């Protein structure tokens, strides 16, 4: 819905995110861009409720943030020791999202303050967490586990109430990282073309992010 009534996204078991358009005139056009980013199934996928051209995908050991015009993620969480099994954006704060893992922990990421580590980590249970849902008001989070239990968590105001200047700051962060990633993509394409012209036989040159 955030991207309009005709567009939707699908995460595959192979770790690819596919953008689709159900109103496309030709069947072949119904499948648009593909984003390859995970080493296993995509367990959660959601557009940012404030900036719909950005979305988060959850799979393998990471959460990845994408901009729909880029083929590679613009931001990633660190690789965790435990497998990620779900996640969701905060509906009330554009820079906050939640992830759950198979070691029973819930992580709250607040990109308005820091990007390298979660702001809050809660050991909900010793069971694998399998599902989660954030209340529309952003204050309550329900987390489901493999043993059939559901835990309801109360989120503090600091993580659920919009902070002063947050929308502008998060927009600037996303735009900065998008520009950086597009520059890397363009440079990588340029190097591949040069290698091909030089008789490299299509050898690829990878750039470190």
Short mmCIF file of the C-alpha atoms (twelve columns), coordinates in Angstrom:
data_MODEL
# 
_entry.id   MODEL 
# 
loop_
_atom_site.group_PDB 
_atom_site.id 
_atom_site.type_symbol 
_atom_site.label_atom_id 
_atom_site.label_alt_id 
_atom_site.label_comp_id 
_atom_site.label_asym_id 
_atom_site.label_seq_id 
_atom_site.Cartn_x 
_atom_site.Cartn_y 
_atom_site.Cartn_z 
_atom_site.pdbx_PDB_model_num 
ATOM 1   C CA . UNK A 1   0.000  0.000   0.000   1 
ATOM 2   C CA . UNK A 2   2.819  2.452   0.712   1 
ATOM 3   C CA . UNK A 3   3.907  2.222   -2.923  1 
ATOM 4   C CA . UNK A 4   0.378  2.362   -4.348  1 
ATOM 5   C CA . UNK A 5   -2.412 -0.205  -4.807  1 
ATOM 6   C CA . UNK A 6   -0.841 -1.908  -7.856  1 
ATOM 7   C CA . UNK A 7   2.738  -2.455  -6.699  1 
ATOM 8   C CA . UNK A 8   3.985  -5.090  -4.283  1 
ATOM 9   C CA . UNK A 9   7.229  -6.837  -3.382  1 
ATOM 10  C CA . UNK A 10  8.048  -10.514 -2.846  1 
ATOM 11  C CA . UNK A 11  10.948 -12.133 -0.998  1 
ATOM 12  C CA . UNK A 12  12.127 -15.517 -2.273  1 
ATOM 13  C CA . UNK A 13  13.684 -18.563 -0.628  1 
ATOM 14  C CA . UNK A 14  16.863 -17.839 -2.598  1 
ATOM 15  C CA . UNK A 15  17.339 -14.447 -0.916  1 
ATOM 16  C CA . UNK A 16  16.111 -12.262 -3.782  1 
ATOM 17  C CA . UNK A 17  13.551 -9.460  -3.494  1 
ATOM 18  C CA . UNK A 18  11.318 -8.984  -6.541  1 
ATOM 19  C CA . UNK A 19  9.300  -5.860  -7.313  1 
ATOM 20  C CA . UNK A 20  5.983  -6.552  -9.059  1 
ATOM 21  C CA . UNK A 21  3.167  -4.582  -10.705 1 
ATOM 22  C CA . UNK A 22  -0.186 -6.358  -10.907 1 
ATOM 23  C CA . UNK A 23  -1.593 -3.804  -13.393 1 
ATOM 24  C CA . UNK A 24  1.137  -4.163  -16.013 1 
ATOM 25  C CA . UNK A 25  -0.254 -4.593  -19.543 1 
ATOM 26  C CA . UNK A 26  2.042  -7.478  -20.449 1 
ATOM 27  C CA . UNK A 27  2.641  -10.489 -18.173 1 
ATOM 28  C CA . UNK A 28  6.390  -10.108 -18.590 1 
ATOM 29  C CA . UNK A 29  6.188  -6.535  -17.263 1 
ATOM 30  C CA . UNK A 30  4.485  -7.634  -14.056 1 
ATOM 31  C CA . UNK A 31  7.866  -8.612  -12.661 1 
ATOM 32  C CA . UNK A 32  10.077 -5.541  -12.446 1 
ATOM 33  C CA . UNK A 33  13.357 -5.084  -10.630 1 
ATOM 34  C CA . UNK A 34  15.150 -7.819  -8.695  1 
ATOM 35  C CA . UNK A 35  17.362 -7.167  -5.691  1 
ATOM 36  C CA . UNK A 36  19.868 -9.876  -4.768  1 
ATOM 37  C CA . UNK A 37  21.121 -9.476  -1.237  1 
ATOM 38  C CA . UNK A 38  20.610 -12.419 1.129   1 
ATOM 39  C CA . UNK A 39  22.230 -15.850 1.435   1 
ATOM 40  C CA . UNK A 40  18.976 -17.590 2.297   1 
ATOM 41  C CA . UNK A 41  15.209 -17.050 2.517   1 
ATOM 42  C CA . UNK A 42  13.839 -13.524 2.959   1 
ATOM 43  C CA . UNK A 43  11.729 -13.669 6.123   1 
ATOM 44  C CA . UNK A 44  10.445 -10.093 6.263   1 
ATOM 45  C CA . UNK A 45  10.047 -7.263  3.784   1 
ATOM 46  C CA . UNK A 46  8.503  -3.830  4.325   1 
ATOM 47  C CA . UNK A 47  8.632  -0.336  2.862   1 
ATOM 48  C CA . UNK A 48  9.465  2.516   5.211   1 
ATOM 49  C CA . UNK A 49  6.104  4.040   6.259   1 
ATOM 50  C CA . UNK A 50  7.517  7.566   5.912   1 
ATOM 51  C CA . UNK A 51  9.650  7.161   2.766   1 
ATOM 52  C CA . UNK A 52  8.107  4.514   0.539   1 
ATOM 53  C CA . UNK A 53  10.972 4.300   -1.970  1 
ATOM 54  C CA . UNK A 54  13.103 2.783   0.801   1 
ATOM 55  C CA . UNK A 55  12.464 -0.707  2.168   1 
ATOM 56  C CA . UNK A 56  13.999 -3.181  4.592   1 
ATOM 57  C CA . UNK A 57  14.569 -6.878  3.987   1 
ATOM 58  C CA . UNK A 58  15.327 -9.446  6.686   1 
ATOM 59  C CA . UNK A 59  17.202 -12.668 5.959   1 
ATOM 60  C CA . UNK A 60  20.267 -14.759 6.835   1 
ATOM 61  C CA . UNK A 61  22.271 -12.890 9.507   1 
ATOM 62  C CA . UNK A 62  21.438 -9.307  8.484   1 
ATOM 63  C CA . UNK A 63  18.798 -6.671  7.852   1 
ATOM 64  C CA . UNK A 64  19.347 -4.643  4.688   1 
ATOM 65  C CA . UNK A 65  17.913 -1.272  3.698   1 
ATOM 66  C CA . UNK A 66  17.363 -0.616  0.003   1 
ATOM 67  C CA . UNK A 67  16.373 2.235   -2.261  1 
ATOM 68  C CA . UNK A 68  14.185 0.961   -5.094  1 
ATOM 69  C CA . UNK A 69  16.424 2.525   -7.799  1 
ATOM 70  C CA . UNK A 70  19.571 0.749   -6.538  1 
ATOM 71  C CA . UNK A 71  20.440 -2.888  -7.201  1 
ATOM 72  C CA . UNK A 72  22.506 -3.139  -4.025  1 
ATOM 73  C CA . UNK A 73  21.528 -2.275  -0.417  1 
ATOM 74  C CA . UNK A 74  22.383 1.218   0.781   1 
ATOM 75  C CA . UNK A 75  22.745 0.156   4.434   1 
ATOM 76  C CA . UNK A 76  23.192 -3.111  6.336   1 
ATOM 77  C CA . UNK A 77  23.169 -4.210  9.926   1 
ATOM 78  C CA . UNK A 78  26.238 -6.074  11.115  1 
ATOM 79  C CA . UNK A 79  26.332 -9.838  10.667  1 
ATOM 80  C CA . UNK A 80  24.878 -11.501 13.758  1 
ATOM 81  C CA . UNK A 81  25.886 -14.826 15.245  1 
ATOM 82  C CA . UNK A 82  22.234 -15.879 15.210  1 
ATOM 83  C CA . UNK A 83  19.870 -16.137 12.249  1 
ATOM 84  C CA . UNK A 84  17.354 -13.315 11.776  1 
ATOM 85  C CA . UNK A 85  13.766 -14.543 11.527  1 
ATOM 86  C CA . UNK A 86  11.683 -11.373 11.134  1 
ATOM 87  C CA . UNK A 87  11.464 -7.617  11.437  1 
ATOM 88  C CA . UNK A 88  9.405  -4.476  10.927  1 
ATOM 89  C CA . UNK A 89  9.725  -0.690  10.739  1 
ATOM 90  C CA . UNK A 90  8.372  1.432   13.556  1 
ATOM 91  C CA . UNK A 91  5.104  3.040   12.382  1 
ATOM 92  C CA . UNK A 92  5.857  6.204   14.358  1 
ATOM 93  C CA . UNK A 93  9.602  6.797   13.871  1 
ATOM 94  C CA . UNK A 94  11.207 6.730   10.381  1 
ATOM 95  C CA . UNK A 95  14.654 5.762   11.674  1 
ATOM 96  C CA . UNK A 96  13.623 2.873   13.939  1 
ATOM 97  C CA . UNK A 97  13.112 -0.773  13.007  1 
ATOM 98  C CA . UNK A 98  12.903 -4.059  14.888  1 
ATOM 99  C CA . UNK A 99  14.492 -7.445  14.211  1 
ATOM 100 C CA . UNK A 100 13.998 -10.834 15.864  1 
ATOM 101 C CA . UNK A 101 16.424 -13.754 15.909  1 
ATOM 102 C CA . UNK A 102 16.495 -17.473 16.448  1 
ATOM 103 C CA . UNK A 103 18.316 -17.062 19.776  1 
ATOM 104 C CA . UNK A 104 15.166 -15.519 21.286  1 
ATOM 105 C CA . UNK A 105 16.280 -11.867 21.200  1 
ATOM 106 C CA . UNK A 106 14.547 -8.743  19.907  1 
ATOM 107 C CA . UNK A 107 16.779 -5.914  18.644  1 
ATOM 108 C CA . UNK A 108 15.638 -2.316  18.258  1 
ATOM 109 C CA . UNK A 109 17.675 -0.280  15.781  1 
ATOM 110 C CA . UNK A 110 17.557 3.516   15.981  1 
ATOM 111 C CA . UNK A 111 19.418 4.950   12.975  1 
ATOM 112 C CA . UNK A 112 18.735 8.481   14.174  1 
ATOM 113 C CA . UNK A 113 21.351 7.930   16.885  1 
ATOM 114 C CA . UNK A 114 23.619 5.117   15.664  1 
ATOM 115 C CA . UNK A 115 23.868 2.614   12.840  1 
ATOM 116 C CA . UNK A 116 26.504 0.104   13.957  1 
ATOM 117 C CA . UNK A 117 24.693 -1.573  16.840  1 
ATOM 118 C CA . UNK A 118 21.119 -1.957  18.102  1 
ATOM 119 C CA . UNK A 119 20.010 0.664   20.598  1 
ATOM 120 C CA . UNK A 120 18.157 -1.947  22.635  1 
ATOM 121 C CA . UNK A 121 18.414 -5.733  22.837  1 
ATOM 122 C CA . UNK A 122 15.870 -7.788  24.782  1 
ATOM 123 C CA . UNK A 123 16.165 -11.487 25.566  1 
ATOM 124 C CA . UNK A 124 12.480 -12.331 25.165  1 
ATOM 125 C CA . UNK A 125 12.782 -16.113 25.581  1 
ATOM 126 C CA . UNK A 126 15.189 -18.985 25.002  1 
ATOM 127 C CA . UNK A 127 12.976 -20.192 22.135  1 
ATOM 128 C CA . UNK A 128 13.326 -19.275 18.450  1 
ATOM 129 C CA . UNK A 129 11.324 -16.118 17.709  1 
ATOM 130 C CA . UNK A 130 9.132  -16.672 14.659  1 
ATOM 131 C CA . UNK A 131 6.929  -13.593 14.239  1 
ATOM 132 C CA . UNK A 132 6.372  -10.057 15.434  1 
ATOM 133 C CA . UNK A 133 3.973  -7.156  15.060  1 
ATOM 134 C CA . UNK A 134 4.278  -3.519  16.131  1 
ATOM 135 C CA . UNK A 135 1.152  -1.708  17.301  1 
ATOM 136 C CA . UNK A 136 0.092  1.171   15.024  1 
ATOM 137 C CA . UNK A 137 0.855  3.617   17.833  1 
ATOM 138 C CA . UNK A 138 4.399  2.272   18.087  1 
ATOM 139 C CA . UNK A 139 4.223  1.621   21.843  1 
ATOM 140 C CA . UNK A 140 3.552  -2.123  21.963  1 
ATOM 141 C CA . UNK A 141 5.303  -5.006  20.220  1 
ATOM 142 C CA . UNK A 142 3.953  -8.564  20.151  1 
ATOM 143 C CA . UNK A 143 6.526  -11.307 19.591  1 
ATOM 144 C CA . UNK A 144 5.709  -14.951 18.854  1 
ATOM 145 C CA . UNK A 145 8.000  -17.903 19.576  1 
ATOM 146 C CA . UNK A 146 8.319  -21.454 18.270  1 
ATOM 147 C CA . UNK A 147 6.736  -22.949 21.382  1 
ATOM 148 C CA . UNK A 148 3.480  -21.088 20.654  1 
ATOM 149 C CA . UNK A 149 3.966  -18.362 23.264  1 
ATOM 150 C CA . UNK A 150 3.352  -14.660 22.586  1 
ATOM 151 C CA . UNK A 151 5.113  -11.930 24.555  1 
ATOM 152 C CA . UNK A 152 3.830  -8.346  24.643  1 
ATOM 153 C CA . UNK A 153 6.499  -5.690  25.131  1 
ATOM 154 C CA . UNK A 154 5.990  -2.046  26.104  1 
ATOM 155 C CA . UNK A 155 8.321  0.255   24.150  1 
ATOM 156 C CA . UNK A 156 9.609  3.397   25.872  1 
ATOM 157 C CA . UNK A 157 8.762  6.866   24.551  1 
ATOM 158 C CA . UNK A 158 12.357 7.379   23.459  1 
ATOM 159 C CA . UNK A 159 11.939 4.617   20.861  1 
ATOM 160 C CA . UNK A 160 8.318  5.228   19.919  1 
ATOM 161 C CA . UNK A 161 7.852  9.017   19.852  1 
ATOM 162 C CA . UNK A 162 9.148  11.041  16.900  1 
ATOM 163 C CA . UNK A 163 12.299 12.961  17.822  1 
ATOM 164 C CA . UNK A 164 12.920 16.603  16.919  1 
ATOM 165 C CA . UNK A 165 14.438 16.822  13.441  1 
ATOM 166 C CA . UNK A 166 14.288 13.063  12.924  1 
ATOM 167 C CA . UNK A 167 12.432 13.011  9.597   1 
ATOM 168 C CA . UNK A 168 14.852 15.441  7.987   1 
ATOM 169 C CA . UNK A 169 17.898 13.665  9.436   1 
ATOM 170 C CA . UNK A 170 16.805 10.196  8.327   1 
ATOM 171 C CA . UNK A 171 15.929 11.485  4.868   1 
ATOM 172 C CA . UNK A 172 19.415 13.020  4.608   1 
ATOM 173 C CA . UNK A 173 21.055 9.745   5.757   1 
ATOM 174 C CA . UNK A 174 19.106 7.679   3.215   1 
ATOM 175 C CA . UNK A 175 19.852 10.141  0.393   1 
ATOM 176 C CA . UNK A 176 23.552 10.261  1.273   1 
ATOM 177 C CA . UNK A 177 23.874 6.475   1.302   1 
ATOM 178 C CA . UNK A 178 21.853 6.193   -1.931  1 
ATOM 179 C CA . UNK A 179 24.177 8.616   -3.691  1 
ATOM 180 C CA . UNK A 180 27.205 6.725   -2.401  1 
ATOM 181 C CA . UNK A 181 25.843 3.392   -3.604  1 
ATOM 182 C CA . UNK A 182 24.920 4.768   -7.033  1 
ATOM 183 C CA . UNK A 183 28.441 6.160   -7.416  1 
ATOM 184 C CA . UNK A 184 29.879 2.736   -6.535  1 
ATOM 185 C CA . UNK A 185 27.565 1.030   -9.025  1 
ATOM 186 C CA . UNK A 186 28.557 3.474   -11.770 1 
ATOM 187 C CA . UNK A 187 32.258 3.025   -11.021 1 
ATOM 188 C CA . UNK A 188 31.952 -0.755  -11.013 1 
ATOM 189 C CA . UNK A 189 30.164 -0.660  -14.371 1 
ATOM 190 C CA . UNK A 190 32.858 1.608   -15.765 1 
ATOM 191 C CA . UNK A 191 35.642 -0.732  -14.640 1 
ATOM 192 C CA . UNK A 192 33.902 -3.771  -16.123 1 
ATOM 193 C CA . UNK A 193 33.546 -1.965  -19.449 1 
ATOM 194 C CA . UNK A 194 37.216 -0.981  -19.436 1 
ATOM 195 C CA . UNK A 195 38.235 -4.559  -18.655 1 
ATOM 196 C CA . UNK A 196 36.106 -5.863  -21.521 1 
ATOM 197 C CA . UNK A 197 37.541 -3.344  -24.002 1 
ATOM 198 C CA . UNK A 198 41.051 -4.247  -22.895 1 
ATOM 199 C CA . UNK A 199 40.402 -7.873  -23.774 1 
ATOM 200 C CA . UNK A 200 39.634 -9.027  -20.280 1 
ATOM 201 C CA . UNK A 201 36.960 -11.394 -21.544 1 
ATOM 202 C CA . UNK A 202 34.277 -9.988  -19.284 1 
ATOM 203 C CA . UNK A 203 36.269 -10.363 -16.092 1 
ATOM 204 C CA . UNK A 204 34.569 -8.594  -13.244 1 
ATOM 205 C CA . UNK A 205 36.183 -6.159  -10.867 1 
ATOM 206 C CA . UNK A 206 34.512 -5.836  -7.499  1 
ATOM 207 C CA . UNK A 207 34.695 -2.752  -5.319  1 
ATOM 208 C CA . UNK A 208 34.579 -2.887  -1.542  1 
ATOM 209 C CA . UNK A 209 31.690 -0.938  -0.043  1 
# 
